[in-house]
């Protein structure tokens, strides 16, 4: 699990758990990625249902 976390976020799980500033940075990046994913999904949804 540590390797997957490190691969996804660039830090180890133990560093994440013990460093509050690092945790905040990772969580803000995750939130941004989630928002971008939601926007992309909405855009694809609109394109799939538009008339040609």
XYZ file of C-alpha atoms in Angstrom:
52
model
C 0.000 0.000 0.000
C 2.891 2.322 0.750
C 4.280 1.878 -2.762
C 0.912 2.640 -4.347
C 0.521 5.745 -2.202
C 4.066 6.840 -3.048
C 3.431 6.270 -6.742
C 0.194 8.232 -6.710
C 1.255 11.108 -4.480
C 5.055 11.109 -4.428
C 5.306 10.563 -0.660
C 5.225 7.546 1.602
C 2.217 6.697 3.714
C 4.121 7.124 6.993
C 5.294 10.605 5.926
C 1.712 11.468 5.026
C 0.412 10.302 8.385
C 2.976 12.210 10.455
C 3.310 15.510 8.573
C 0.198 17.691 8.674
C 1.466 20.172 6.050
C 2.230 17.343 3.665
C -1.171 15.786 4.375
C -2.894 19.079 3.558
C -0.938 19.397 0.295
C -1.828 15.839 -0.768
C -5.490 16.306 0.108
C -5.696 19.588 -1.835
C -4.161 17.867 -4.875
C -6.633 14.990 -4.521
C -9.530 17.458 -4.320
C -8.300 19.269 -7.439
C -7.925 15.993 -9.334
C -11.424 14.969 -8.256
C -12.887 18.273 -9.486
C -11.109 17.943 -12.831
C -12.415 14.399 -13.189
C -15.957 15.542 -12.446
C -15.680 18.306 -15.053
C -14.323 15.888 -17.638
C -17.110 13.379 -16.941
C -19.740 16.111 -17.272
C -18.234 17.286 -20.556
C -18.209 13.740 -21.949
C -21.775 13.227 -20.768
C -22.910 16.376 -22.588
C -21.101 15.314 -25.773
C -22.634 11.842 -25.648
C -26.171 13.247 -25.489
C -25.961 16.116 -27.932
C -27.704 15.870 -31.268
C -25.618 15.655 -34.404
